[in-house]
Amino acid sequence: MSPHRPTRRAVLGATGLVGLSAVLAACSSPSGAPDGSATAPTEDVLQRIQDAGEVRIGMEGTFRPYGYHDGSGALVGFEKEIAELIARDLGVRATFVETQWDSLIAGVDAGRYDLVLNNIAPTDKRKEKFDFSVPYAVSEGRVGVARDSPLTSVDQVPGHTAAQTETSNFGQTMAQQGAQLVPVTGFDEAVMLVTFGRVDMTGNDFVTFQSFFDQRPDAEIRLLEGALGEPSESAVLMPLNQPRLRSAVDASLTTHMDNGDLKRIYEKYVSTDLTPEP
C-alpha cells in the first residue's frame, strides 16, 4: 500500500551541489547576504557549524524507522541517513543528540542542537518560531485500534480516547478530529495502551505502523479504514531567521531527492518511496 504523495513545492531556482557550493561560499560575506546588502543575523548558525566542523542533529532515537537503535545499539534509520547526507554536503560531521519528543523542538531554542529531523511537519504555528526546509518525505495518517475493537473507520474517531504525544503532528490531528487525548511519551507507549485496552486508539503515519507490523506481525492491533487527515509532510526544523542555513539544507535535500538518493534510503527501510513528487 503506497501513501498518496502531493506535489513537492519548488523552493530553489537551481538544484545540485553546484547550487549548494554557491550557498556555502556566501558565508564569507561579512554582511550576511551573497551580495553584501543584507544585515547579518545576530548569530550566523551556518558559519558556526562550519567553524565547529559539526552539525548537531536532534532526534528521539527511539522512533522506528525514522531514527532508532538496532540490535547492536547503533543509531540507524532513514532520517539518520538523510541527516548524514546533509552534514556531508555542509562539509562537516553529524553529531546526534537524542531526547524525548516533549523537549525535542525546545532544544533548538536552548541551543542544544542546530537541526531537528524527527518526522516533524512544517505547520503554520511552528513556522512562527522556527524555519523549515523543503519537505523531504510525505506519508498519509492512519489510526490503529485493538484487533477486537468494534470500530471500523476513521469516521468513528470523534469521542474516543487516543494515546498521543500532545504536541506531535498526529496528536494535533486526532484532537482536531474530536478524539480525547491521553498523553504519552511516544509511539511505543501509545501502542501498549491500545493493546492493553487502556485507550481506544492511536493515530500516526502509515510508515510508522508499517514498521511496527513488520517487527510485531502478531500484535493485537489493526488499522481503521480510511486516511487520517491530509498527507503529512516531514521537513528539517531549524532556528528562525537563518536564510543561509535554510538555503544550504534545501540545496542538499533537493539534490538528493532529484538524484534518487532519498528514494534508495526509503526503500531500504520501508520498501516505499516517500519522496515528495517534483
PDB file of C-alpha atoms in Angstrom:
ATOM      1  CA  MET A   1       0.000   0.000   0.000  1.00  0.00           C
ATOM      2  CA  SER A   2       1.570   3.319  -1.023  1.00  0.00           C
ATOM      3  CA  PRO A   3       0.743   6.657   0.634  1.00  0.00           C
ATOM      4  CA  HIS A   4      -0.680   9.441  -1.519  1.00  0.00           C
ATOM      5  CA  ARG A   5       2.111  11.877  -2.346  1.00  0.00           C
ATOM      6  CA  PRO A   6       1.359  15.544  -3.105  1.00  0.00           C
ATOM      7  CA  THR A   7       3.489  17.712  -5.361  1.00  0.00           C
ATOM      8  CA  ARG A   8       6.771  18.950  -3.873  1.00  0.00           C
ATOM      9  CA  ARG A   9       6.947  22.708  -3.586  1.00  0.00           C
ATOM     10  CA  ALA A  10       9.584  24.403  -5.729  1.00  0.00           C
ATOM     11  CA  VAL A  11      11.907  26.219  -3.340  1.00  0.00           C
ATOM     12  CA  LEU A  12      15.156  26.545  -5.245  1.00  0.00           C
ATOM     13  CA  GLY A  13      15.760  28.256  -8.534  1.00  0.00           C
ATOM     14  CA  ALA A  14      18.573  25.787  -9.235  1.00  0.00           C
ATOM     15  CA  THR A  15      19.464  22.449  -7.687  1.00  0.00           C
ATOM     16  CA  GLY A  16      22.527  20.295  -7.341  1.00  0.00           C
ATOM     17  CA  LEU A  17      25.760  20.515  -5.425  1.00  0.00           C
ATOM     18  CA  VAL A  18      26.828  23.438  -7.596  1.00  0.00           C
ATOM     19  CA  GLY A  19      23.987  25.417  -6.029  1.00  0.00           C
ATOM     20  CA  LEU A  20      24.997  24.201  -2.575  1.00  0.00           C
ATOM     21  CA  SER A  21      28.586  25.317  -3.172  1.00  0.00           C
ATOM     22  CA  ALA A  22      27.345  28.771  -4.015  1.00  0.00           C
ATOM     23  CA  VAL A  23      25.300  28.917  -0.832  1.00  0.00           C
ATOM     24  CA  LEU A  24      28.230  27.858   1.314  1.00  0.00           C
ATOM     25  CA  ALA A  25      30.562  30.286  -0.427  1.00  0.00           C
ATOM     26  CA  ALA A  26      28.202  33.096   0.524  1.00  0.00           C
ATOM     27  CA  CYS A  27      29.165  32.574   4.148  1.00  0.00           C
ATOM     28  CA  SER A  28      32.283  34.628   3.502  1.00  0.00           C
ATOM     29  CA  SER A  29      30.113  37.735   3.006  1.00  0.00           C
ATOM     30  CA  PRO A  30      30.545  39.862   6.163  1.00  0.00           C
ATOM     31  CA  SER A  31      27.101  41.429   5.846  1.00  0.00           C
ATOM     32  CA  GLY A  32      25.209  38.103   5.829  1.00  0.00           C
ATOM     33  CA  ALA A  33      23.965  38.061   2.201  1.00  0.00           C
ATOM     34  CA  PRO A  34      25.613  36.849  -1.030  1.00  0.00           C
ATOM     35  CA  ASP A  35      25.600  40.403  -2.455  1.00  0.00           C
ATOM     36  CA  GLY A  36      26.636  42.020   0.821  1.00  0.00           C
ATOM     37  CA  SER A  37      23.406  44.019   1.044  1.00  0.00           C
ATOM     38  CA  ALA A  38      21.543  42.377   3.936  1.00  0.00           C
ATOM     39  CA  THR A  39      22.103  42.788   7.638  1.00  0.00           C
ATOM     40  CA  ALA A  40      23.729  39.796   9.294  1.00  0.00           C
ATOM     41  CA  PRO A  41      21.720  37.814  11.868  1.00  0.00           C
ATOM     42  CA  THR A  42      22.787  38.078  15.495  1.00  0.00           C
ATOM     43  CA  GLU A  43      24.462  34.701  15.059  1.00  0.00           C
ATOM     44  CA  ASP A  44      25.266  33.071  11.748  1.00  0.00           C
ATOM     45  CA  VAL A  45      24.440  29.464  12.598  1.00  0.00           C
ATOM     46  CA  LEU A  46      25.772  28.076   9.328  1.00  0.00           C
ATOM     47  CA  GLN A  47      29.108  29.800   9.876  1.00  0.00           C
ATOM     48  CA  ARG A  48      29.273  28.466  13.432  1.00  0.00           C
ATOM     49  CA  ILE A  49      28.514  24.952  12.177  1.00  0.00           C
ATOM     50  CA  GLN A  50      31.340  25.167   9.659  1.00  0.00           C
ATOM     51  CA  ASP A  51      33.753  26.671  12.192  1.00  0.00           C
ATOM     52  CA  ALA A  52      32.962  23.867  14.644  1.00  0.00           C
ATOM     53  CA  GLY A  53      33.204  21.168  11.967  1.00  0.00           C
ATOM     54  CA  GLU A  54      29.943  19.558  13.123  1.00  0.00           C
ATOM     55  CA  VAL A  55      26.206  19.968  12.787  1.00  0.00           C
ATOM     56  CA  ARG A  56      24.240  18.849  15.823  1.00  0.00           C
ATOM     57  CA  ILE A  57      21.076  16.911  14.945  1.00  0.00           C
ATOM     58  CA  GLY A  58      18.218  16.489  17.392  1.00  0.00           C
ATOM     59  CA  MET A  59      16.047  13.351  17.218  1.00  0.00           C
ATOM     60  CA  GLU A  60      14.287  10.947  19.553  1.00  0.00           C
ATOM     61  CA  GLY A  61      16.394   7.928  18.601  1.00  0.00           C
ATOM     62  CA  THR A  62      13.535   5.582  19.524  1.00  0.00           C
ATOM     63  CA  PHE A  63      11.243   6.172  16.534  1.00  0.00           C
ATOM     64  CA  ARG A  64      11.456   3.267  14.101  1.00  0.00           C
ATOM     65  CA  PRO A  65      12.088   3.522  11.140  1.00  0.00           C
ATOM     66  CA  TYR A  66      12.929   7.248  11.266  1.00  0.00           C
ATOM     67  CA  GLY A  67      15.714   7.095  13.825  1.00  0.00           C
ATOM     68  CA  TYR A  68      16.259   4.227  16.281  1.00  0.00           C
ATOM     69  CA  HIS A  69      18.867   1.845  17.685  1.00  0.00           C
ATOM     70  CA  ASP A  70      19.326  -1.558  16.076  1.00  0.00           C
ATOM     71  CA  GLY A  71      20.220  -4.806  17.807  1.00  0.00           C
ATOM     72  CA  SER A  72      23.863  -3.791  18.107  1.00  0.00           C
ATOM     73  CA  GLY A  73      22.963  -0.488  19.732  1.00  0.00           C
ATOM     74  CA  ALA A  74      23.899   1.597  16.694  1.00  0.00           C
ATOM     75  CA  LEU A  75      21.727   4.555  15.709  1.00  0.00           C
ATOM     76  CA  VAL A  76      20.099   3.819  12.344  1.00  0.00           C
ATOM     77  CA  GLY A  77      17.023   4.890  10.390  1.00  0.00           C
ATOM     78  CA  PHE A  78      16.222   6.807   7.238  1.00  0.00           C
ATOM     79  CA  GLU A  79      16.234  10.247   8.905  1.00  0.00           C
ATOM     80  CA  LYS A  80      19.616   9.434  10.412  1.00  0.00           C
ATOM     81  CA  GLU A  81      20.961   8.688   6.929  1.00  0.00           C
ATOM     82  CA  ILE A  82      19.372  11.840   5.489  1.00  0.00           C
ATOM     83  CA  ALA A  83      20.980  13.900   8.262  1.00  0.00           C
ATOM     84  CA  GLU A  84      24.359  12.416   7.377  1.00  0.00           C
ATOM     85  CA  LEU A  85      23.889  13.419   3.727  1.00  0.00           C
ATOM     86  CA  ILE A  86      23.134  16.989   4.805  1.00  0.00           C
ATOM     87  CA  ALA A  87      26.193  17.064   7.070  1.00  0.00           C
ATOM     88  CA  ARG A  88      28.404  15.753   4.285  1.00  0.00           C
ATOM     89  CA  ASP A  89      27.167  18.425   1.899  1.00  0.00           C
ATOM     90  CA  LEU A  90      27.829  21.104   4.520  1.00  0.00           C
ATOM     91  CA  GLY A  91      31.368  19.760   4.804  1.00  0.00           C
ATOM     92  CA  VAL A  92      31.021  18.793   8.477  1.00  0.00           C
ATOM     93  CA  ARG A  93      30.293  15.716  10.598  1.00  0.00           C
ATOM     94  CA  ALA A  94      26.876  14.912  12.029  1.00  0.00           C
ATOM     95  CA  THR A  95      26.577  14.669  15.811  1.00  0.00           C
ATOM     96  CA  PHE A  96      23.266  13.229  17.026  1.00  0.00           C
ATOM     97  CA  VAL A  97      21.636  14.429  20.241  1.00  0.00           C
ATOM     98  CA  GLU A  98      18.782  12.222  21.414  1.00  0.00           C
ATOM     99  CA  THR A  99      15.922  13.453  23.583  1.00  0.00           C
ATOM    100  CA  GLN A 100      12.236  12.790  24.202  1.00  0.00           C
ATOM    101  CA  TRP A 101       9.641  14.333  21.912  1.00  0.00           C
ATOM    102  CA  ASP A 102       8.254  16.701  24.565  1.00  0.00           C
ATOM    103  CA  SER A 103      11.559  18.571  24.766  1.00  0.00           C
ATOM    104  CA  LEU A 104      12.792  17.935  21.234  1.00  0.00           C
ATOM    105  CA  ILE A 105      11.714  21.150  19.496  1.00  0.00           C
ATOM    106  CA  ALA A 106      12.526  23.298  22.526  1.00  0.00           C
ATOM    107  CA  GLY A 107      16.105  22.023  22.304  1.00  0.00           C
ATOM    108  CA  VAL A 108      16.663  24.271  19.283  1.00  0.00           C
ATOM    109  CA  ASP A 109      15.810  27.378  21.335  1.00  0.00           C
ATOM    110  CA  ALA A 110      18.039  26.102  24.132  1.00  0.00           C
ATOM    111  CA  GLY A 111      20.955  25.736  21.709  1.00  0.00           C
ATOM    112  CA  ARG A 112      21.339  22.003  22.265  1.00  0.00           C
ATOM    113  CA  TYR A 113      21.429  21.299  18.525  1.00  0.00           C
ATOM    114  CA  ASP A 114      21.215  23.047  15.166  1.00  0.00           C
ATOM    115  CA  LEU A 115      18.666  20.966  13.222  1.00  0.00           C
ATOM    116  CA  VAL A 116      15.883  18.532  14.075  1.00  0.00           C
ATOM    117  CA  LEU A 117      14.916  15.548  11.898  1.00  0.00           C
ATOM    118  CA  ASN A 118      12.102  13.632  13.556  1.00  0.00           C
ATOM    119  CA  ASN A 119       9.096  13.378  11.222  1.00  0.00           C
ATOM    120  CA  ILE A 120       8.170  16.994  12.005  1.00  0.00           C
ATOM    121  CA  ALA A 121       5.501  18.665   9.892  1.00  0.00           C
ATOM    122  CA  PRO A 122       6.032  22.348   8.986  1.00  0.00           C
ATOM    123  CA  THR A 123       2.762  23.632  10.446  1.00  0.00           C
ATOM    124  CA  ASP A 124       1.831  27.321  10.397  1.00  0.00           C
ATOM    125  CA  LYS A 125       2.089  27.514  14.178  1.00  0.00           C
ATOM    126  CA  ARG A 126       5.600  26.063  14.193  1.00  0.00           C
ATOM    127  CA  LYS A 127       6.657  28.405  11.396  1.00  0.00           C
ATOM    128  CA  GLU A 128       6.009  31.329  13.726  1.00  0.00           C
ATOM    129  CA  LYS A 129       9.034  30.274  15.808  1.00  0.00           C
ATOM    130  CA  PHE A 130      11.193  28.141  13.510  1.00  0.00           C
ATOM    131  CA  ASP A 131      12.297  27.810   9.907  1.00  0.00           C
ATOM    132  CA  PHE A 132      11.775  24.648   7.893  1.00  0.00           C
ATOM    133  CA  SER A 133      13.464  23.077   4.904  1.00  0.00           C
ATOM    134  CA  VAL A 134      11.745  21.879   1.767  1.00  0.00           C
ATOM    135  CA  PRO A 135       9.743  18.745   2.694  1.00  0.00           C
ATOM    136  CA  TYR A 136      11.793  15.564   2.244  1.00  0.00           C
ATOM    137  CA  ALA A 137       9.112  12.917   2.948  1.00  0.00           C
ATOM    138  CA  VAL A 138       5.346  12.540   2.843  1.00  0.00           C
ATOM    139  CA  SER A 139       3.068   9.856   4.287  1.00  0.00           C
ATOM    140  CA  GLU A 140      -0.640   9.507   4.994  1.00  0.00           C
ATOM    141  CA  GLY A 141      -2.009   9.259   8.501  1.00  0.00           C
ATOM    142  CA  ARG A 142      -3.746   6.155   9.840  1.00  0.00           C
ATOM    143  CA  VAL A 143      -5.445   5.133  13.078  1.00  0.00           C
ATOM    144  CA  GLY A 144      -4.673   1.928  14.973  1.00  0.00           C
ATOM    145  CA  VAL A 145      -7.098   0.141  17.307  1.00  0.00           C
ATOM    146  CA  ALA A 146      -7.149  -3.139  19.205  1.00  0.00           C
ATOM    147  CA  ARG A 147      -7.848  -6.107  16.972  1.00  0.00           C
ATOM    148  CA  ASP A 148     -11.130  -6.833  18.805  1.00  0.00           C
ATOM    149  CA  SER A 149     -12.309  -3.203  18.718  1.00  0.00           C
ATOM    150  CA  PRO A 150     -15.810  -2.646  17.301  1.00  0.00           C
ATOM    151  CA  LEU A 151     -14.554   0.440  15.443  1.00  0.00           C
ATOM    152  CA  THR A 152     -14.039   0.124  11.698  1.00  0.00           C
ATOM    153  CA  SER A 153     -13.467   3.593  10.191  1.00  0.00           C
ATOM    154  CA  VAL A 154     -11.617   6.842  10.910  1.00  0.00           C
ATOM    155  CA  ASP A 155     -15.037   8.493  10.762  1.00  0.00           C
ATOM    156  CA  GLN A 156     -15.600   6.988  14.217  1.00  0.00           C
ATOM    157  CA  VAL A 157     -12.665   8.778  15.865  1.00  0.00           C
ATOM    158  CA  PRO A 158     -14.753  11.574  17.493  1.00  0.00           C
ATOM    159  CA  GLY A 159     -15.472  10.963  21.179  1.00  0.00           C
ATOM    160  CA  HIS A 160     -12.952   8.134  21.613  1.00  0.00           C
ATOM    161  CA  THR A 161      -9.727   8.177  23.622  1.00  0.00           C
ATOM    162  CA  ALA A 162      -6.427   8.333  21.742  1.00  0.00           C
ATOM    163  CA  ALA A 163      -2.917   7.813  23.105  1.00  0.00           C
ATOM    164  CA  GLN A 164      -0.795  10.599  21.601  1.00  0.00           C
ATOM    165  CA  THR A 165       2.132  12.890  22.243  1.00  0.00           C
ATOM    166  CA  GLU A 166       0.016  16.028  22.511  1.00  0.00           C
ATOM    167  CA  THR A 167       2.186  18.441  20.521  1.00  0.00           C
ATOM    168  CA  SER A 168       3.017  15.992  17.724  1.00  0.00           C
ATOM    169  CA  ASN A 169       1.599  16.237  14.201  1.00  0.00           C
ATOM    170  CA  PHE A 170      -0.820  13.392  14.743  1.00  0.00           C
ATOM    171  CA  GLY A 171      -1.699  14.347  18.297  1.00  0.00           C
ATOM    172  CA  GLN A 172      -2.977  17.655  16.973  1.00  0.00           C
ATOM    173  CA  THR A 173      -4.758  15.964  14.075  1.00  0.00           C
ATOM    174  CA  MET A 174      -6.509  13.487  16.369  1.00  0.00           C
ATOM    175  CA  ALA A 175      -7.632  16.329  18.624  1.00  0.00           C
ATOM    176  CA  GLN A 176      -8.988  18.186  15.587  1.00  0.00           C
ATOM    177  CA  GLN A 177     -10.878  15.035  14.618  1.00  0.00           C
ATOM    178  CA  GLY A 178     -12.590  15.002  18.010  1.00  0.00           C
ATOM    179  CA  ALA A 179     -10.556  12.415  19.918  1.00  0.00           C
ATOM    180  CA  GLN A 180      -9.957  12.739  23.653  1.00  0.00           C
ATOM    181  CA  LEU A 181      -6.167  12.713  24.025  1.00  0.00           C
ATOM    182  CA  VAL A 182      -4.363  10.606  26.608  1.00  0.00           C
ATOM    183  CA  PRO A 183      -0.758  11.945  26.803  1.00  0.00           C
ATOM    184  CA  VAL A 184       2.116   9.528  26.180  1.00  0.00           C
ATOM    185  CA  THR A 185       5.846   9.924  25.615  1.00  0.00           C
ATOM    186  CA  GLY A 186       5.985   8.163  22.244  1.00  0.00           C
ATOM    187  CA  PHE A 187       4.587   5.613  19.806  1.00  0.00           C
ATOM    188  CA  ASP A 188       5.699   2.544  21.784  1.00  0.00           C
ATOM    189  CA  GLU A 189       3.767   3.658  24.854  1.00  0.00           C
ATOM    190  CA  ALA A 190       0.749   4.562  22.707  1.00  0.00           C
ATOM    191  CA  VAL A 191       0.640   1.113  21.120  1.00  0.00           C
ATOM    192  CA  MET A 192       0.990  -0.547  24.523  1.00  0.00           C
ATOM    193  CA  LEU A 193      -2.009   1.362  25.909  1.00  0.00           C
ATOM    194  CA  VAL A 194      -4.115   0.417  22.880  1.00  0.00           C
ATOM    195  CA  THR A 195      -3.091  -3.231  23.160  1.00  0.00           C
ATOM    196  CA  PHE A 196      -3.965  -3.334  26.881  1.00  0.00           C
ATOM    197  CA  GLY A 197      -7.331  -1.675  26.258  1.00  0.00           C
ATOM    198  CA  ARG A 198      -6.462   1.425  28.256  1.00  0.00           C
ATOM    199  CA  VAL A 199      -7.319   3.695  25.309  1.00  0.00           C
ATOM    200  CA  ASP A 200      -9.376   3.203  22.178  1.00  0.00           C
ATOM    201  CA  MET A 201      -6.864   4.166  19.507  1.00  0.00           C
ATOM    202  CA  THR A 202      -3.716   5.950  18.400  1.00  0.00           C
ATOM    203  CA  GLY A 203      -3.027   7.939  15.256  1.00  0.00           C
ATOM    204  CA  ASN A 204       0.263   8.045  13.419  1.00  0.00           C
ATOM    205  CA  ASP A 205       1.632   7.874   9.902  1.00  0.00           C
ATOM    206  CA  PHE A 206       1.389   4.822   7.669  1.00  0.00           C
ATOM    207  CA  VAL A 207       5.172   4.305   7.677  1.00  0.00           C
ATOM    208  CA  THR A 208       5.317   4.055  11.467  1.00  0.00           C
ATOM    209  CA  PHE A 209       2.520   1.494  11.560  1.00  0.00           C
ATOM    210  CA  GLN A 210       4.057  -0.461   8.683  1.00  0.00           C
ATOM    211  CA  SER A 211       7.378  -0.702  10.504  1.00  0.00           C
ATOM    212  CA  PHE A 212       5.606  -1.753  13.715  1.00  0.00           C
ATOM    213  CA  PHE A 213       3.727  -4.557  11.955  1.00  0.00           C
ATOM    214  CA  ASP A 214       6.959  -5.722  10.298  1.00  0.00           C
ATOM    215  CA  GLN A 215       8.514  -6.045  13.756  1.00  0.00           C
ATOM    216  CA  ARG A 216       5.382  -7.342  15.501  1.00  0.00           C
ATOM    217  CA  PRO A 217       3.291  -9.303  12.981  1.00  0.00           C
ATOM    218  CA  ASP A 218       1.316 -10.936  15.804  1.00  0.00           C
ATOM    219  CA  ALA A 219       0.442  -7.640  17.534  1.00  0.00           C
ATOM    220  CA  GLU A 220      -3.195  -7.352  18.559  1.00  0.00           C
ATOM    221  CA  ILE A 221      -3.657  -4.104  16.631  1.00  0.00           C
ATOM    222  CA  ARG A 222      -5.220  -3.313  13.267  1.00  0.00           C
ATOM    223  CA  LEU A 223      -5.787  -0.170  11.228  1.00  0.00           C
ATOM    224  CA  LEU A 224      -9.134   1.526  10.726  1.00  0.00           C
ATOM    225  CA  GLU A 225     -10.348   2.068   7.185  1.00  0.00           C
ATOM    226  CA  GLY A 226      -9.570   5.441   5.673  1.00  0.00           C
ATOM    227  CA  ALA A 227      -6.797   8.029   5.959  1.00  0.00           C
ATOM    228  CA  LEU A 228      -6.376  10.385   8.915  1.00  0.00           C
ATOM    229  CA  GLY A 229      -6.454  13.957   7.667  1.00  0.00           C
ATOM    230  CA  GLU A 230      -4.293  15.165   4.811  1.00  0.00           C
ATOM    231  CA  PRO A 231      -0.958  13.516   3.909  1.00  0.00           C
ATOM    232  CA  SER A 232       1.728  14.668   6.344  1.00  0.00           C
ATOM    233  CA  GLU A 233       4.991  16.216   5.180  1.00  0.00           C
ATOM    234  CA  SER A 234       8.273  15.959   7.073  1.00  0.00           C
ATOM    235  CA  ALA A 235      10.818  18.784   6.957  1.00  0.00           C
ATOM    236  CA  VAL A 236      14.004  19.775   8.766  1.00  0.00           C
ATOM    237  CA  LEU A 237      13.320  22.185  11.635  1.00  0.00           C
ATOM    238  CA  MET A 238      15.943  24.858  12.321  1.00  0.00           C
ATOM    239  CA  PRO A 239      16.349  28.237  14.053  1.00  0.00           C
ATOM    240  CA  LEU A 240      14.300  31.143  12.723  1.00  0.00           C
ATOM    241  CA  ASN A 241      15.864  33.809  10.508  1.00  0.00           C
ATOM    242  CA  GLN A 242      18.835  31.792   9.280  1.00  0.00           C
ATOM    243  CA  PRO A 243      18.375  32.094   5.487  1.00  0.00           C
ATOM    244  CA  ARG A 244      21.796  30.776   4.540  1.00  0.00           C
ATOM    245  CA  LEU A 245      21.430  27.687   6.717  1.00  0.00           C
ATOM    246  CA  ARG A 246      17.991  27.054   5.259  1.00  0.00           C
ATOM    247  CA  SER A 247      19.261  27.527   1.694  1.00  0.00           C
ATOM    248  CA  ALA A 248      22.149  25.131   2.271  1.00  0.00           C
ATOM    249  CA  VAL A 249      19.886  22.451   3.756  1.00  0.00           C
ATOM    250  CA  ASP A 250      17.345  22.933   0.939  1.00  0.00           C
ATOM    251  CA  ALA A 251      20.071  22.594  -1.681  1.00  0.00           C
ATOM    252  CA  SER A 252      21.308  19.364  -0.103  1.00  0.00           C
ATOM    253  CA  LEU A 253      17.846  17.810   0.177  1.00  0.00           C
ATOM    254  CA  THR A 254      16.815  18.843  -3.323  1.00  0.00           C
ATOM    255  CA  THR A 255      19.971  17.348  -4.792  1.00  0.00           C
ATOM    256  CA  HIS A 256      19.398  14.002  -3.099  1.00  0.00           C
ATOM    257  CA  MET A 257      15.712  13.917  -3.973  1.00  0.00           C
ATOM    258  CA  ASP A 258      16.467  14.675  -7.613  1.00  0.00           C
ATOM    259  CA  ASN A 259      19.277  12.110  -7.951  1.00  0.00           C
ATOM    260  CA  GLY A 260      17.320   9.311  -6.248  1.00  0.00           C
ATOM    261  CA  ASP A 261      19.417   9.027  -3.080  1.00  0.00           C
ATOM    262  CA  LEU A 262      16.428   9.580  -0.790  1.00  0.00           C
ATOM    263  CA  LYS A 263      14.321   7.095  -2.738  1.00  0.00           C
ATOM    264  CA  ARG A 264      17.005   4.436  -2.222  1.00  0.00           C
ATOM    265  CA  ILE A 265      17.164   5.209   1.501  1.00  0.00           C
ATOM    266  CA  TYR A 266      13.373   4.978   1.895  1.00  0.00           C
ATOM    267  CA  GLU A 267      13.150   1.708   0.008  1.00  0.00           C
ATOM    268  CA  LYS A 268      15.895   0.286   2.226  1.00  0.00           C
ATOM    269  CA  TYR A 269      13.864   0.918   5.368  1.00  0.00           C
ATOM    270  CA  VAL A 270      10.195   0.808   4.350  1.00  0.00           C
ATOM    271  CA  SER A 271      10.063  -0.562   0.793  1.00  0.00           C
ATOM    272  CA  THR A 272       8.140   2.576  -0.209  1.00  0.00           C
ATOM    273  CA  ASP A 273       9.295   5.798  -1.853  1.00  0.00           C
ATOM    274  CA  LEU A 274       8.320   8.674   0.456  1.00  0.00           C
ATOM    275  CA  THR A 275       9.951  11.362  -1.684  1.00  0.00           C
ATOM    276  CA  PRO A 276       7.552  14.245  -2.461  1.00  0.00           C
ATOM    277  CA  GLU A 277       6.779  14.446  -6.153  1.00  0.00           C
ATOM    278  CA  PRO A 278       8.689  17.104  -8.140  1.00  0.00           C
TER     279      PRO A 278
END
